[in-house]
Amino acid sequence: MAKKFSRKAEDNAVPFDMTPMIDCIFLLLIFFILTSKFTPDEMAITSLMPTDKGQAAAPSQSPIPKEQVNIKIFPAGMTKGYQPSEYRAKLTTMRTQLAGKPLDAVWIQVGGDEPVEIQGAVLRLPGGEVVKGEVEKIHTYLRSALESRKATDGASRKDSQPVIIHCFSGLSWKYALLAYDAVRDYERMTSGVKIATKAADLLDAREVMFAPPRVRNYSTNEDGNELYEIIQMR
Amino acid sequence: MAKPKLESTSTEIDMTPMIDMVFLLIIFFILAGKISSEQRTQQITVPPTKTATKLKTIDERIVINVFGTTKAGSPPRNSIRVGTQTFEAKGIDDYSAYARLRTLLDRAYDRAEKEPDVKNPKLRLPKVVLEIRADADTEYRVVQELLQIVTDSVDPNDLMKPKQVAPEQMRPFVAIDYTTRRPGENK
Protein backbone atom coordinates (compact mmCIF):
# COMPACT_ATOMS: atom_id res chain seq x y z
CA MET A 1 0.00 0.00 0.00
CA ALA A 2 2.64 2.41 1.09
CA LYS A 3 4.82 1.55 -1.85
CA LYS A 4 2.03 2.23 -4.27
CA PHE A 5 1.34 5.59 -2.69
CA SER A 6 4.91 6.78 -2.89
CA ARG A 7 5.19 5.78 -6.49
CA LYS A 8 2.14 7.84 -7.26
CA ALA A 9 3.68 10.94 -5.69
CA GLU A 10 6.85 10.42 -7.70
CA ASP A 11 4.93 10.18 -10.91
CA ASN A 12 3.25 13.48 -10.22
CA ALA A 13 6.49 15.28 -9.48
CA VAL A 14 8.46 14.37 -12.61
CA PRO A 15 6.71 16.06 -15.55
CA PHE A 16 6.81 19.68 -14.33
CA ASP A 17 6.20 22.37 -16.93
CA MET A 18 9.45 23.75 -18.31
CA THR A 19 7.90 25.97 -20.98
CA PRO A 20 8.01 29.32 -19.07
CA MET A 21 11.59 28.76 -18.04
CA ILE A 22 12.63 28.02 -21.61
CA ASP A 23 10.75 31.09 -22.79
CA CYS A 24 12.71 33.23 -20.37
CA ILE A 25 16.01 31.65 -21.27
CA PHE A 26 15.45 32.16 -24.97
CA LEU A 27 14.51 35.76 -24.32
CA LEU A 28 17.76 36.26 -22.41
CA LEU A 29 19.72 34.52 -25.14
CA ILE A 30 18.27 36.76 -27.85
CA PHE A 31 18.94 39.82 -25.68
CA PHE A 32 22.61 38.95 -25.20
CA ILE A 33 23.11 38.03 -28.86
CA LEU A 34 21.75 41.38 -29.92
CA THR A 35 23.47 43.58 -27.34
CA SER A 36 26.97 42.10 -27.35
CA LYS A 37 29.31 43.78 -29.77
CA PHE A 38 32.43 42.07 -30.93
CA THR A 39 35.54 43.70 -32.22
CA PRO A 40 37.20 40.67 -33.76
CA ASP A 41 38.89 42.69 -36.49
CA GLU A 42 41.02 44.52 -33.95
CA MET A 43 44.51 43.20 -33.46
CA ALA A 44 47.60 44.27 -31.57
CA ILE A 45 51.27 45.04 -31.96
CA THR A 46 53.14 44.06 -28.84
CA SER A 47 55.96 46.20 -27.51
CA LEU A 48 58.18 46.24 -24.48
CA MET A 49 59.37 49.50 -22.98
CA PRO A 50 63.06 49.57 -22.01
CA THR A 51 63.76 49.45 -18.28
CA ASP A 52 67.53 49.71 -18.38
CA LYS A 53 67.69 53.30 -19.57
CA GLY A 54 66.98 54.98 -16.26
CA GLN A 55 64.49 57.78 -16.13
CA ALA A 56 63.60 59.42 -19.40
CA ALA A 57 66.00 62.24 -19.94
CA ALA A 58 64.84 65.71 -20.73
CA PRO A 59 64.99 66.47 -24.47
CA SER A 60 68.69 66.77 -24.99
CA GLN A 61 70.38 69.40 -27.06
CA SER A 62 73.43 67.27 -27.66
CA PRO A 63 73.96 65.87 -31.15
CA ILE A 64 72.49 62.41 -31.60
CA PRO A 65 75.19 59.75 -31.76
CA LYS A 66 75.76 58.25 -35.19
CA GLU A 67 75.28 54.64 -34.27
CA GLN A 68 71.51 54.55 -34.34
CA VAL A 69 68.99 54.54 -37.15
CA ASN A 70 66.75 57.58 -37.12
CA ILE A 71 63.38 57.37 -38.84
CA LYS A 72 62.05 60.90 -39.27
CA ILE A 73 58.41 61.64 -39.99
CA PHE A 74 57.30 65.17 -40.80
CA PRO A 75 54.90 67.12 -43.06
CA ALA A 76 55.69 66.76 -46.78
CA GLY A 77 57.60 69.55 -48.47
CA MET A 78 59.64 70.55 -45.43
CA THR A 79 63.24 70.48 -46.57
CA LYS A 80 66.49 71.07 -44.74
CA GLY A 81 68.05 74.48 -44.44
CA TYR A 82 65.47 76.71 -42.83
CA GLN A 83 65.32 78.38 -39.44
CA PRO A 84 62.81 77.28 -36.74
CA SER A 85 60.78 80.45 -37.28
CA GLU A 86 60.48 79.71 -41.00
CA TYR A 87 59.27 76.17 -40.29
CA ARG A 88 56.74 77.66 -37.91
CA ALA A 89 55.45 80.02 -40.56
CA LYS A 90 55.15 77.16 -43.06
CA LEU A 91 53.23 75.06 -40.55
CA THR A 92 50.85 77.91 -39.78
CA THR A 93 50.08 78.35 -43.49
CA MET A 94 49.47 74.61 -43.88
CA ARG A 95 47.19 74.56 -40.87
CA THR A 96 45.09 77.51 -42.00
CA GLN A 97 44.60 75.88 -45.39
CA LEU A 98 43.46 72.63 -43.75
CA ALA A 99 41.10 74.37 -41.28
CA GLY A 100 41.45 71.91 -38.40
CA LYS A 101 41.82 68.74 -40.46
CA PRO A 102 44.92 66.62 -39.83
CA LEU A 103 47.96 67.15 -42.07
CA ASP A 104 47.67 64.41 -44.64
CA ALA A 105 50.75 64.50 -46.87
CA VAL A 106 53.70 63.18 -44.90
CA TRP A 107 57.33 62.44 -45.61
CA ILE A 108 59.14 59.52 -44.04
CA GLN A 109 62.90 59.71 -44.18
CA VAL A 110 65.75 57.64 -42.79
CA GLY A 111 68.88 59.65 -42.09
CA GLY A 112 69.87 61.51 -45.22
CA ASP A 113 68.04 59.23 -47.68
CA GLU A 114 65.51 60.48 -50.19
CA PRO A 115 62.15 60.75 -48.33
CA VAL A 116 59.04 58.80 -49.33
CA GLU A 117 55.65 60.53 -49.43
CA ILE A 118 52.68 58.93 -47.69
CA GLN A 119 49.06 59.91 -48.19
CA GLY A 120 47.29 59.93 -44.83
CA ALA A 121 43.87 60.16 -46.44
CA VAL A 122 44.40 56.77 -48.09
CA LEU A 123 45.21 55.18 -44.74
CA ARG A 124 41.87 56.44 -43.45
CA LEU A 125 39.94 54.27 -45.92
CA PRO A 126 38.24 51.21 -44.45
CA GLY A 127 40.47 48.72 -46.24
CA GLY A 128 41.35 47.14 -49.53
CA GLU A 129 44.11 47.21 -52.09
CA VAL A 130 44.78 50.97 -51.93
CA VAL A 131 45.39 50.86 -48.19
CA LYS A 132 47.54 47.76 -48.57
CA GLY A 133 49.56 49.55 -51.26
CA GLU A 134 50.20 52.58 -49.05
CA VAL A 135 51.23 50.37 -46.12
CA GLU A 136 53.49 48.41 -48.47
CA LYS A 137 55.10 51.67 -49.63
CA ILE A 138 56.30 52.41 -46.09
CA HIS A 139 57.44 48.84 -45.60
CA THR A 140 59.42 48.76 -48.86
CA TYR A 141 61.10 52.09 -48.16
CA LEU A 142 62.11 51.22 -44.61
CA ARG A 143 63.17 47.71 -45.60
CA SER A 144 65.70 49.00 -48.12
CA ALA A 145 66.86 51.76 -45.76
CA LEU A 146 67.47 49.29 -42.95
CA GLU A 147 69.09 46.82 -45.33
CA SER A 148 71.65 49.42 -46.42
CA ARG A 149 72.49 50.13 -42.77
CA LYS A 150 72.85 46.51 -41.83
CA ALA A 151 75.73 45.71 -39.50
CA THR A 152 78.42 43.83 -41.39
CA ASP A 153 79.75 41.92 -38.41
CA GLY A 154 77.65 39.18 -36.95
CA ALA A 155 76.16 41.25 -34.16
CA SER A 156 73.12 39.75 -32.49
CA ARG A 157 69.75 41.40 -33.02
CA LYS A 158 69.81 42.73 -29.50
CA ASP A 159 73.12 44.50 -30.03
CA SER A 160 72.42 45.89 -33.48
CA GLN A 161 71.85 49.61 -33.88
CA PRO A 162 68.67 50.75 -32.15
CA VAL A 163 65.98 52.24 -34.35
CA ILE A 164 64.45 55.46 -33.07
CA ILE A 165 61.26 56.84 -34.56
CA HIS A 166 61.13 60.64 -34.52
CA CYS A 167 57.66 61.73 -35.54
CA PHE A 168 56.58 65.36 -35.57
CA SER A 169 54.16 65.57 -32.64
CA GLY A 170 51.46 67.42 -34.58
CA LEU A 171 50.97 64.57 -37.06
CA SER A 172 48.60 61.64 -36.75
CA TRP A 173 49.67 58.67 -34.68
CA LYS A 174 49.25 56.17 -37.53
CA TYR A 175 52.53 57.13 -39.27
CA ALA A 176 54.63 56.41 -36.21
CA LEU A 177 52.90 53.08 -35.65
CA LEU A 178 53.35 52.12 -39.31
CA ALA A 179 57.07 52.87 -39.09
CA TYR A 180 57.25 50.71 -35.98
CA ASP A 181 55.36 47.99 -37.82
CA ALA A 182 57.74 48.14 -40.79
CA VAL A 183 60.86 47.82 -38.61
CA ARG A 184 59.39 44.86 -36.76
CA ASP A 185 58.51 43.26 -40.09
CA TYR A 186 62.07 43.75 -41.38
CA GLU A 187 63.44 42.22 -38.18
CA ARG A 188 61.15 39.25 -38.58
CA MET A 189 62.28 38.70 -42.16
CA THR A 190 65.99 39.05 -41.56
CA SER A 191 66.36 37.22 -38.27
CA GLY A 192 63.62 34.70 -38.76
CA VAL A 193 62.06 35.28 -35.36
CA LYS A 194 58.33 34.95 -35.08
CA ILE A 195 56.09 37.94 -34.55
CA ALA A 196 56.03 38.84 -30.88
CA THR A 197 52.70 38.12 -29.28
CA LYS A 198 53.76 38.79 -25.73
CA ALA A 199 56.21 41.18 -24.13
CA ALA A 200 58.64 38.41 -23.12
CA ASP A 201 59.21 37.59 -26.81
CA LEU A 202 60.89 40.96 -27.21
CA LEU A 203 63.59 40.61 -24.56
CA ASP A 204 66.18 39.66 -27.19
CA ALA A 205 64.80 41.76 -30.00
CA ARG A 206 66.40 44.77 -31.62
CA GLU A 207 65.45 47.96 -29.87
CA VAL A 208 62.79 49.98 -31.66
CA MET A 209 61.71 53.11 -29.81
CA PHE A 210 59.49 56.11 -30.13
CA ALA A 211 61.60 59.15 -29.29
CA PRO A 212 60.51 60.98 -26.12
CA PRO A 213 58.84 64.39 -26.61
CA ARG A 214 61.25 67.13 -27.73
CA VAL A 215 59.33 70.21 -26.71
CA ARG A 216 56.49 70.55 -24.27
CA ASN A 217 55.58 74.15 -23.94
CA TYR A 218 53.09 74.00 -26.79
CA SER A 219 51.33 77.18 -25.74
CA THR A 220 54.30 79.21 -26.89
CA ASN A 221 54.32 77.35 -30.20
CA GLU A 222 57.62 75.63 -30.17
CA ASP A 223 56.58 73.35 -33.00
CA GLY A 224 58.98 75.17 -35.35
CA ASN A 225 61.87 74.21 -33.09
CA GLU A 226 60.73 70.64 -32.95
CA LEU A 227 60.44 70.37 -36.71
CA TYR A 228 63.87 71.99 -37.10
CA GLU A 229 65.45 69.45 -34.74
CA ILE A 230 63.83 66.50 -36.49
CA ILE A 231 64.71 67.60 -40.00
CA GLN A 232 68.33 68.41 -39.13
CA MET A 233 68.93 64.97 -37.71
CA ARG A 234 71.08 62.46 -39.55
CA MET B 1 0.07 -3.21 -30.73
CA ALA B 2 3.35 -1.45 -31.47
CA LYS B 3 1.84 1.70 -32.94
CA PRO B 4 0.34 3.40 -29.86
CA LYS B 5 3.49 2.69 -27.87
CA LEU B 6 5.63 4.57 -30.39
CA GLU B 7 3.32 7.57 -30.26
CA SER B 8 3.48 7.85 -26.51
CA THR B 9 7.29 7.95 -26.51
CA SER B 10 7.56 10.55 -29.26
CA THR B 11 5.43 13.13 -27.43
CA GLU B 12 7.81 13.33 -24.46
CA ILE B 13 10.93 15.08 -25.73
CA ASP B 14 13.89 15.18 -23.41
CA MET B 15 14.64 18.88 -23.15
CA THR B 16 17.65 18.61 -20.85
CA PRO B 17 20.39 18.69 -23.54
CA MET B 18 18.71 21.62 -25.25
CA ILE B 19 18.52 23.58 -22.01
CA ASP B 20 22.16 22.73 -21.33
CA MET B 21 23.17 24.14 -24.68
CA VAL B 22 21.06 27.25 -24.30
CA PHE B 23 22.54 27.98 -20.88
CA LEU B 24 26.00 27.52 -22.29
CA LEU B 25 25.24 30.01 -25.06
CA ILE B 26 23.87 32.53 -22.57
CA ILE B 27 26.96 32.29 -20.41
CA PHE B 28 29.16 32.69 -23.48
CA PHE B 29 27.36 35.79 -24.67
CA ILE B 30 27.36 37.36 -21.22
CA LEU B 31 31.11 36.90 -20.90
CA ALA B 32 32.07 37.68 -24.50
CA GLY B 33 29.84 40.75 -24.55
CA LYS B 34 31.51 42.05 -21.43
CA ILE B 35 35.02 41.63 -22.78
CA SER B 36 34.36 43.50 -25.96
CA SER B 37 32.14 46.36 -24.85
CA GLU B 38 33.40 47.10 -21.36
CA GLN B 39 36.70 48.72 -22.28
CA ARG B 40 36.44 49.44 -26.00
CA THR B 41 34.38 52.25 -27.38
CA GLN B 42 33.08 51.98 -30.90
CA GLN B 43 34.02 55.54 -31.80
CA ILE B 44 37.63 54.73 -32.55
CA THR B 45 39.09 53.55 -35.86
CA VAL B 46 42.51 52.09 -35.24
CA PRO B 47 45.33 52.41 -37.81
CA PRO B 48 46.17 49.62 -40.27
CA THR B 49 49.43 47.65 -39.95
CA LYS B 50 50.88 44.47 -41.39
CA THR B 51 52.47 42.54 -38.53
CA ALA B 52 49.55 42.71 -36.14
CA THR B 53 48.61 39.62 -34.18
CA LYS B 54 45.37 38.56 -32.56
CA LEU B 55 44.28 40.33 -29.41
CA LYS B 56 44.58 38.13 -26.38
CA THR B 57 41.75 38.59 -23.97
CA ILE B 58 42.98 36.07 -21.42
CA ASP B 59 45.64 38.17 -19.74
CA GLU B 60 44.83 41.06 -17.50
CA ARG B 61 44.80 44.27 -19.50
CA ILE B 62 43.86 47.92 -19.21
CA VAL B 63 42.64 49.55 -22.39
CA ILE B 64 43.48 53.22 -22.87
CA ASN B 65 41.21 54.64 -25.57
CA VAL B 66 42.37 57.82 -27.31
CA PHE B 67 39.92 59.54 -29.63
CA GLY B 68 40.64 60.97 -33.05
CA THR B 69 38.64 62.81 -35.65
CA THR B 70 37.31 59.93 -37.67
CA LYS B 71 33.75 59.67 -36.43
CA ALA B 72 31.19 62.41 -36.01
CA GLY B 73 29.71 62.84 -32.56
CA SER B 74 32.63 61.20 -30.79
CA PRO B 75 34.43 62.88 -27.88
CA PRO B 76 36.94 65.59 -28.86
CA ARG B 77 40.18 64.64 -30.60
CA ASN B 78 42.98 63.60 -28.25
CA SER B 79 40.74 62.98 -25.23
CA ILE B 80 41.47 59.78 -23.36
CA ARG B 81 39.04 57.23 -21.95
CA VAL B 82 39.79 54.37 -19.60
CA GLY B 83 36.73 52.34 -18.62
CA THR B 84 34.08 54.92 -17.88
CA GLN B 85 36.47 57.70 -16.94
CA THR B 86 37.28 60.37 -19.51
CA PHE B 87 40.42 62.48 -19.36
CA GLU B 88 40.43 65.61 -21.41
CA ALA B 89 43.06 68.33 -21.36
CA LYS B 90 41.61 71.82 -21.15
CA GLY B 91 44.43 73.46 -23.01
CA ILE B 92 47.50 72.48 -24.91
CA ASP B 93 49.74 72.68 -21.84
CA ASP B 94 47.25 71.40 -19.28
CA TYR B 95 48.69 68.24 -17.76
CA SER B 96 46.03 67.67 -15.07
CA ALA B 97 44.38 65.00 -17.23
CA TYR B 98 47.66 63.06 -17.29
CA ALA B 99 47.95 63.47 -13.53
CA ARG B 100 44.51 61.94 -13.03
CA LEU B 101 45.34 59.12 -15.41
CA ARG B 102 48.55 58.44 -13.48
CA THR B 103 46.55 58.18 -10.22
CA LEU B 104 44.36 55.56 -11.87
CA LEU B 105 47.43 53.66 -13.11
CA ASP B 106 49.04 53.85 -9.65
CA ARG B 107 45.99 52.17 -8.18
CA ALA B 108 46.06 49.49 -10.89
CA TYR B 109 49.77 48.94 -10.23
CA ASP B 110 49.26 48.51 -6.51
CA ARG B 111 46.53 45.94 -7.12
CA ALA B 112 48.45 43.97 -9.73
CA GLU B 113 50.61 40.92 -9.25
CA LYS B 114 54.27 41.93 -9.73
CA GLU B 115 57.61 40.39 -10.63
CA PRO B 116 61.16 41.81 -10.57
CA ASP B 117 62.59 43.11 -13.84
CA VAL B 118 65.30 41.03 -15.55
CA LYS B 119 67.61 43.94 -16.35
CA ASN B 120 66.98 46.05 -13.29
CA PRO B 121 65.93 43.82 -10.35
CA LYS B 122 65.08 46.79 -8.18
CA LEU B 123 62.16 47.56 -10.47
CA ARG B 124 59.00 45.58 -9.97
CA LEU B 125 56.89 45.12 -13.05
CA PRO B 126 53.17 44.39 -12.95
CA LYS B 127 51.83 41.42 -14.87
CA VAL B 128 49.36 43.61 -16.67
CA VAL B 129 49.24 44.50 -20.36
CA LEU B 130 48.45 48.11 -21.13
CA GLU B 131 46.69 48.45 -24.42
CA ILE B 132 46.96 51.82 -26.16
CA ARG B 133 43.94 51.91 -28.41
CA ALA B 134 44.53 55.20 -30.15
CA ASP B 135 42.54 56.36 -33.15
CA ALA B 136 44.54 56.56 -36.38
CA ASP B 137 44.17 60.35 -36.33
CA THR B 138 45.05 60.98 -32.73
CA GLU B 139 47.79 63.58 -32.49
CA TYR B 140 51.11 61.80 -32.05
CA ARG B 141 52.12 63.96 -29.10
CA VAL B 142 49.32 62.44 -26.99
CA VAL B 143 50.64 58.92 -27.55
CA GLN B 144 54.16 60.21 -26.90
CA GLU B 145 53.10 61.68 -23.56
CA LEU B 146 51.06 58.59 -22.72
CA LEU B 147 54.13 56.40 -23.12
CA GLN B 148 55.99 58.67 -20.70
CA ILE B 149 53.10 58.53 -18.24
CA VAL B 150 52.61 54.75 -18.31
CA THR B 151 56.33 54.08 -17.79
CA ASP B 152 56.19 56.50 -14.86
CA SER B 153 59.16 58.46 -16.12
CA VAL B 154 57.68 61.96 -15.95
CA ASP B 155 55.78 63.80 -13.27
CA PRO B 156 52.53 65.32 -14.60
CA ASN B 157 52.18 67.37 -11.41
CA ASP B 158 55.50 69.05 -12.11
CA LEU B 159 55.16 70.17 -15.75
CA MET B 160 56.06 66.69 -17.07
CA LYS B 161 59.65 66.95 -15.82
CA PRO B 162 61.58 63.68 -15.43
CA LYS B 163 60.58 61.95 -12.22
CA GLN B 164 63.38 61.67 -9.69
CA VAL B 165 62.56 58.70 -7.49
CA ALA B 166 64.32 55.53 -6.46
CA PRO B 167 63.61 52.52 -8.71
CA GLU B 168 61.82 50.82 -5.82
CA GLN B 169 59.24 53.58 -5.81
CA MET B 170 58.58 53.63 -9.53
CA ARG B 171 55.37 52.16 -10.85
CA PRO B 172 56.08 51.45 -14.51
CA PHE B 173 53.98 49.46 -16.95
CA VAL B 174 56.25 48.11 -19.67
CA ALA B 175 54.18 45.57 -21.61
CA ILE B 176 52.36 47.77 -24.10
CA ASP B 177 50.05 46.65 -26.89
CA TYR B 178 49.10 49.04 -29.67
CA THR B 179 45.67 48.25 -31.07
CA THR B 180 45.57 48.07 -34.83
CA ARG B 181 43.90 46.29 -37.74
CA ARG B 182 44.95 44.55 -40.92
CA PRO B 183 44.89 46.86 -43.96
CA GLY B 184 42.94 44.35 -46.02
CA GLU B 185 40.08 43.99 -43.60
CA ASN B 186 37.09 46.21 -43.64
CA LYS B 187 36.01 48.19 -40.66
XYZ file of C-alpha atoms in Angstrom, chain A residues 20-231:
212
model
C 8.008 29.322 -19.069
C 11.585 28.760 -18.044
C 12.634 28.015 -21.610
C 10.751 31.087 -22.792
C 12.705 33.228 -20.367
C 16.012 31.649 -21.272
C 15.450 32.163 -24.971
C 14.510 35.763 -24.319
C 17.763 36.261 -22.409
C 19.724 34.518 -25.144
C 18.269 36.756 -27.847
C 18.943 39.819 -25.683
C 22.605 38.954 -25.197
C 23.105 38.028 -28.863
C 21.746 41.383 -29.918
C 23.465 43.579 -27.342
C 26.975 42.097 -27.352
C 29.306 43.781 -29.771
C 32.432 42.071 -30.925
C 35.544 43.696 -32.219
C 37.201 40.671 -33.764
C 38.888 42.688 -36.489
C 41.018 44.523 -33.953
C 44.510 43.201 -33.463
C 47.597 44.274 -31.566
C 51.266 45.043 -31.959
C 53.140 44.056 -28.839
C 55.959 46.202 -27.507
C 58.177 46.238 -24.479
C 59.369 49.499 -22.981
C 63.059 49.573 -22.007
C 63.756 49.453 -18.284
C 67.535 49.713 -18.376
C 67.687 53.301 -19.569
C 66.981 54.983 -16.257
C 64.494 57.779 -16.129
C 63.597 59.422 -19.399
C 65.999 62.242 -19.944
C 64.841 65.712 -20.730
C 64.986 66.467 -24.466
C 68.694 66.769 -24.994
C 70.384 69.401 -27.057
C 73.434 67.271 -27.662
C 73.958 65.867 -31.146
C 72.488 62.409 -31.599
C 75.193 59.748 -31.757
C 75.758 58.252 -35.190
C 75.279 54.645 -34.271
C 71.509 54.554 -34.343
C 68.994 54.539 -37.148
C 66.750 57.582 -37.121
C 63.380 57.369 -38.837
C 62.050 60.896 -39.271
C 58.408 61.638 -39.995
C 57.301 65.171 -40.805
C 54.897 67.121 -43.056
C 55.693 66.756 -46.777
C 57.595 69.553 -48.466
C 59.635 70.555 -45.426
C 63.241 70.477 -46.568
C 66.488 71.071 -44.736
C 68.055 74.476 -44.439
C 65.471 76.712 -42.830
C 65.316 78.384 -39.442
C 62.810 77.283 -36.737
C 60.778 80.448 -37.280
C 60.479 79.706 -40.998
C 59.274 76.171 -40.289
C 56.741 77.658 -37.909
C 55.449 80.020 -40.564
C 55.148 77.158 -43.059
C 53.232 75.057 -40.550
C 50.853 77.909 -39.783
C 50.079 78.347 -43.489
C 49.468 74.613 -43.879
C 47.187 74.556 -40.874
C 45.094 77.511 -42.003
C 44.597 75.879 -45.387
C 43.455 72.627 -43.748
C 41.097 74.366 -41.277
C 41.453 71.907 -38.400
C 41.823 68.740 -40.457
C 44.923 66.624 -39.829
C 47.956 67.147 -42.073
C 47.666 64.407 -44.645
C 50.750 64.502 -46.869
C 53.699 63.185 -44.904
C 57.333 62.437 -45.612
C 59.142 59.519 -44.044
C 62.904 59.715 -44.178
C 65.745 57.636 -42.795
C 68.881 59.649 -42.085
C 69.868 61.513 -45.216
C 68.040 59.233 -47.683
C 65.507 60.480 -50.191
C 62.154 60.745 -48.327
C 59.039 58.804 -49.326
C 55.650 60.533 -49.426
C 52.681 58.925 -47.689
C 49.058 59.914 -48.194
C 47.292 59.931 -44.831
C 43.868 60.157 -46.440
C 44.396 56.769 -48.092
C 45.213 55.175 -44.737
C 41.875 56.436 -43.447
C 39.939 54.268 -45.919
C 38.235 51.215 -44.452
C 40.474 48.723 -46.244
C 41.345 47.140 -49.532
C 44.114 47.209 -52.089
C 44.783 50.967 -51.932
C 45.390 50.860 -48.185
C 47.537 47.760 -48.573
C 49.557 49.555 -51.259
C 50.197 52.585 -49.046
C 51.232 50.373 -46.122
C 53.492 48.414 -48.467
C 55.102 51.666 -49.631
C 56.300 52.413 -46.089
C 57.438 48.840 -45.602
C 59.416 48.765 -48.863
C 61.100 52.092 -48.160
C 62.112 51.220 -44.606
C 63.174 47.710 -45.604
C 65.701 48.997 -48.118
C 66.855 51.762 -45.756
C 67.471 49.287 -42.948
C 69.085 46.816 -45.331
C 71.648 49.422 -46.420
C 72.490 50.129 -42.768
C 72.847 46.507 -41.828
C 75.729 45.712 -39.503
C 78.424 43.828 -41.388
C 79.753 41.923 -38.415
C 77.646 39.177 -36.947
C 76.156 41.255 -34.160
C 73.118 39.747 -32.493
C 69.752 41.397 -33.025
C 69.807 42.725 -29.502
C 73.122 44.504 -30.033
C 72.416 45.891 -33.480
C 71.853 49.612 -33.879
C 68.666 50.753 -32.147
C 65.978 52.241 -34.347
C 64.455 55.460 -33.073
C 61.263 56.841 -34.565
C 61.132 60.641 -34.520
C 57.660 61.728 -35.537
C 56.579 65.362 -35.569
C 54.162 65.569 -32.640
C 51.463 67.420 -34.583
C 50.969 64.569 -37.059
C 48.600 61.639 -36.747
C 49.672 58.667 -34.677
C 49.251 56.173 -37.528
C 52.527 57.128 -39.273
C 54.626 56.412 -36.207
C 52.901 53.082 -35.654
C 53.351 52.120 -39.314
C 57.066 52.870 -39.092
C 57.253 50.707 -35.979
C 55.357 47.986 -37.820
C 57.742 48.142 -40.787
C 60.861 47.823 -38.607
C 59.392 44.863 -36.764
C 58.513 43.265 -40.094
C 62.068 43.752 -41.377
C 63.440 42.215 -38.182
C 61.151 39.253 -38.583
C 62.276 38.696 -42.161
C 65.994 39.054 -41.560
C 66.363 37.225 -38.272
C 63.616 34.703 -38.764
C 62.058 35.278 -35.356
C 58.326 34.955 -35.083
C 56.089 37.944 -34.547
C 56.034 38.836 -30.877
C 52.700 38.118 -29.275
C 53.760 38.786 -25.727
C 56.212 41.180 -24.128
C 58.644 38.411 -23.121
C 59.205 37.587 -26.810
C 60.886 40.961 -27.207
C 63.593 40.608 -24.564
C 66.181 39.658 -27.186
C 64.800 41.763 -30.004
C 66.404 44.773 -31.616
C 65.452 47.965 -29.871
C 62.790 49.983 -31.656
C 61.711 53.105 -29.812
C 59.492 56.114 -30.131
C 61.598 59.153 -29.290
C 60.508 60.981 -26.124
C 58.839 64.393 -26.606
C 61.246 67.131 -27.732
C 59.332 70.212 -26.709
C 56.494 70.549 -24.274
C 55.580 74.150 -23.941
C 53.086 74.004 -26.793
C 51.328 77.183 -25.740
C 54.297 79.211 -26.892
C 54.323 77.352 -30.195
C 57.624 75.631 -30.167
C 56.582 73.355 -32.998
C 58.977 75.169 -35.349
C 61.872 74.211 -33.086
C 60.726 70.639 -32.946
C 60.438 70.375 -36.707
C 63.868 71.988 -37.099
C 65.449 69.446 -34.744
C 63.829 66.496 -36.488
C 64.715 67.596 -39.998
